[in-house]
Short mmCIF file of C-alpha atoms in Angstrom, two decimals:
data_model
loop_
_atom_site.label_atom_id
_atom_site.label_comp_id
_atom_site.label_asym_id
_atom_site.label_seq_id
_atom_site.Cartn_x
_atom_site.Cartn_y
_atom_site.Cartn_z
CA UNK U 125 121.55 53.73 5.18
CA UNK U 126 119.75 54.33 8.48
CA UNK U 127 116.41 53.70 7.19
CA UNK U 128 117.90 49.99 5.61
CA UNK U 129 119.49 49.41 8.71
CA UNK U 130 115.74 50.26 11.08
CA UNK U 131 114.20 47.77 8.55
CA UNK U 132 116.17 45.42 9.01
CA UNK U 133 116.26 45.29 12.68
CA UNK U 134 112.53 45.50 13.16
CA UNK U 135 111.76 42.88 10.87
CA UNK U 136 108.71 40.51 13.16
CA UNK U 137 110.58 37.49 12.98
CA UNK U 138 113.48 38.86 14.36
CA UNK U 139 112.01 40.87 16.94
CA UNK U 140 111.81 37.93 19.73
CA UNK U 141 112.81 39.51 22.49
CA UNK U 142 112.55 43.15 23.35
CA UNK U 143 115.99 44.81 24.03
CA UNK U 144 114.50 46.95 26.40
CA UNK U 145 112.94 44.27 29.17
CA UNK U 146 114.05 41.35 27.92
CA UNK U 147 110.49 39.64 27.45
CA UNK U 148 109.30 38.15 24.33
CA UNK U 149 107.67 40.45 22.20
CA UNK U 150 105.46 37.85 21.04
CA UNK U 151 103.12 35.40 22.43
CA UNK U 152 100.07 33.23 21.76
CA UNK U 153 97.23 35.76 20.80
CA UNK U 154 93.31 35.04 20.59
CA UNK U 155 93.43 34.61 17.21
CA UNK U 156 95.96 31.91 17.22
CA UNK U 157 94.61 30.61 19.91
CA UNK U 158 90.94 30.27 18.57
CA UNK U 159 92.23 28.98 15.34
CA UNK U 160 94.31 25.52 17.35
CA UNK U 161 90.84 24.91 19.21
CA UNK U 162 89.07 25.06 15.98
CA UNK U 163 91.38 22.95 13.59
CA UNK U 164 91.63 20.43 16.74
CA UNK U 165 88.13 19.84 17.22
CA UNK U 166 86.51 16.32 15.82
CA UNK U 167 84.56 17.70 13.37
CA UNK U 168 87.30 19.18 11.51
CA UNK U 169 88.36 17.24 8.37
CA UNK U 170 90.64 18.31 5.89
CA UNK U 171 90.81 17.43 2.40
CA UNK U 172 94.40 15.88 0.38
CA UNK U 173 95.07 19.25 -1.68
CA UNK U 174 94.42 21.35 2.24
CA UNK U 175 96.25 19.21 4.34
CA UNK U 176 99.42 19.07 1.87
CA UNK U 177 99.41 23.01 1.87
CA UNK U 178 99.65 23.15 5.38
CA UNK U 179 102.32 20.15 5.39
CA UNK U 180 104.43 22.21 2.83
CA UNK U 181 104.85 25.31 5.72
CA UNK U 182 106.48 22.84 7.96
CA UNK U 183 110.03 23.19 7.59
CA UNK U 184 111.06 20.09 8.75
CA UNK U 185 108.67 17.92 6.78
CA UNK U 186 109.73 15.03 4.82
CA UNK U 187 106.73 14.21 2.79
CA UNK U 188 105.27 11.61 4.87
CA UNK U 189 101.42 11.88 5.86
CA UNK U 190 99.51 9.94 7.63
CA UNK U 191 96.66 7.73 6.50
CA UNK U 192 93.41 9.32 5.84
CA UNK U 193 90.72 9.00 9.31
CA UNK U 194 88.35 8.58 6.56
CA UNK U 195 88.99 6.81 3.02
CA UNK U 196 85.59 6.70 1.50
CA UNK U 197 84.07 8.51 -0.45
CA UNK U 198 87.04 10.43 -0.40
CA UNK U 199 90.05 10.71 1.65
CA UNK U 200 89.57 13.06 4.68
CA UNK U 201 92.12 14.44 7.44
CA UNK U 202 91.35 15.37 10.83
CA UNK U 203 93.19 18.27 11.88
CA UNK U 204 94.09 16.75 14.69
CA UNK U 205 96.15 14.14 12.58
CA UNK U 206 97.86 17.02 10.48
CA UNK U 207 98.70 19.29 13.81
CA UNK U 208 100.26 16.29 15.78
CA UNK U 209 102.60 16.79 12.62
CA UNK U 210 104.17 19.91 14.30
CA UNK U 211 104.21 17.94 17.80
CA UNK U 212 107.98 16.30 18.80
CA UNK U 213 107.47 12.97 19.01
CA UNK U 214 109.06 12.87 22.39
CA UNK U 215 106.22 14.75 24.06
CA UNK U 216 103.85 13.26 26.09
CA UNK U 217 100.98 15.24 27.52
CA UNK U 218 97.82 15.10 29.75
CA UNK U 219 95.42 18.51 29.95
CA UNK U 220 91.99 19.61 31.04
CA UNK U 221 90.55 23.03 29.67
CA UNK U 222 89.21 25.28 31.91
CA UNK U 223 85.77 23.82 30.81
CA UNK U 224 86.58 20.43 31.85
CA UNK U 225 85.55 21.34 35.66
CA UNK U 226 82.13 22.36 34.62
CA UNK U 227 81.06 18.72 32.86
CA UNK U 228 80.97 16.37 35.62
CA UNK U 229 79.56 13.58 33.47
CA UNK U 230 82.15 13.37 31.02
CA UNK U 231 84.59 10.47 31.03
CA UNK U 232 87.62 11.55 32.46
CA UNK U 233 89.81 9.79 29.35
CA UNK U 234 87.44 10.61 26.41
CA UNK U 235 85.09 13.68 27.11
CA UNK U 236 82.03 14.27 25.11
CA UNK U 237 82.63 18.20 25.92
CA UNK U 238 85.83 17.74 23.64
CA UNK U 239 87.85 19.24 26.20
CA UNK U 240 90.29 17.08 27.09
CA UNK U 241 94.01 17.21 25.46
CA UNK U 242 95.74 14.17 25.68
CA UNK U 243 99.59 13.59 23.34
CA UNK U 244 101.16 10.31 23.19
CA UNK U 245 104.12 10.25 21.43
CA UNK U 246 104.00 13.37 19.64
CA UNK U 247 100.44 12.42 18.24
CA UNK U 248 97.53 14.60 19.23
#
């Protein structure tokens, strides 16, 4: 009984906030963290059968995607398009990365460096 009860109660998802500090237990880790700047980047294109396995993790999602960035000669994703899924469509956001600073010739609304982040809408 003790044993069910200890597996229970340390189960990840439900460990959210520690009971001794009261601090989340987890945050945003390298990992997760490298993987967003990857998938976000404009070279990253994602294929139907991909991007509708990532779409089926999303609870909320109600089968709608968006139209391909690129049609021919076959229908590609960015992963921008398929992460401004996740995005509330009431935020609205303007960022610089810390790399931003360092590129003085970039445009300040579309930088070459692709470090800029810039939601409208909810859409990445």
């Amino acid at each position: 009984e003790t044993r069910a009860e200890i597996k229970h109660m340390m189960l990840n998802p439900k460990m959210l906030v520690s009971p001794q500090g009261n601090k989340p237990v987890m945050g945003v880790v390298q990992d997760s963290l490298l993987a967003t700047a990857k998938y976000t980047k404009r070279d990253t294109f994602l294929e139907k059968d991909l991007a509708m396995n990532i779409m089926m993790w999303l609870p909320a999602w109600d089968g709608y995607m968006p139209p391909p960035a690129i049609m021919r000669p076959k229908e590609l994703w960015t992963g921008k398009q398929i992460f401004s899924m996740l995005l509330p469509k009431t935020l609205d956001l303007k960022r610089d990365a810390a790399i931003a600073s360092k590129n003085k010739k970039d445009d300040p609304d579309f930088a070459l460096s692709d470090c800029k982040v810039l939601i409208q809408d909810g859409e990445l």
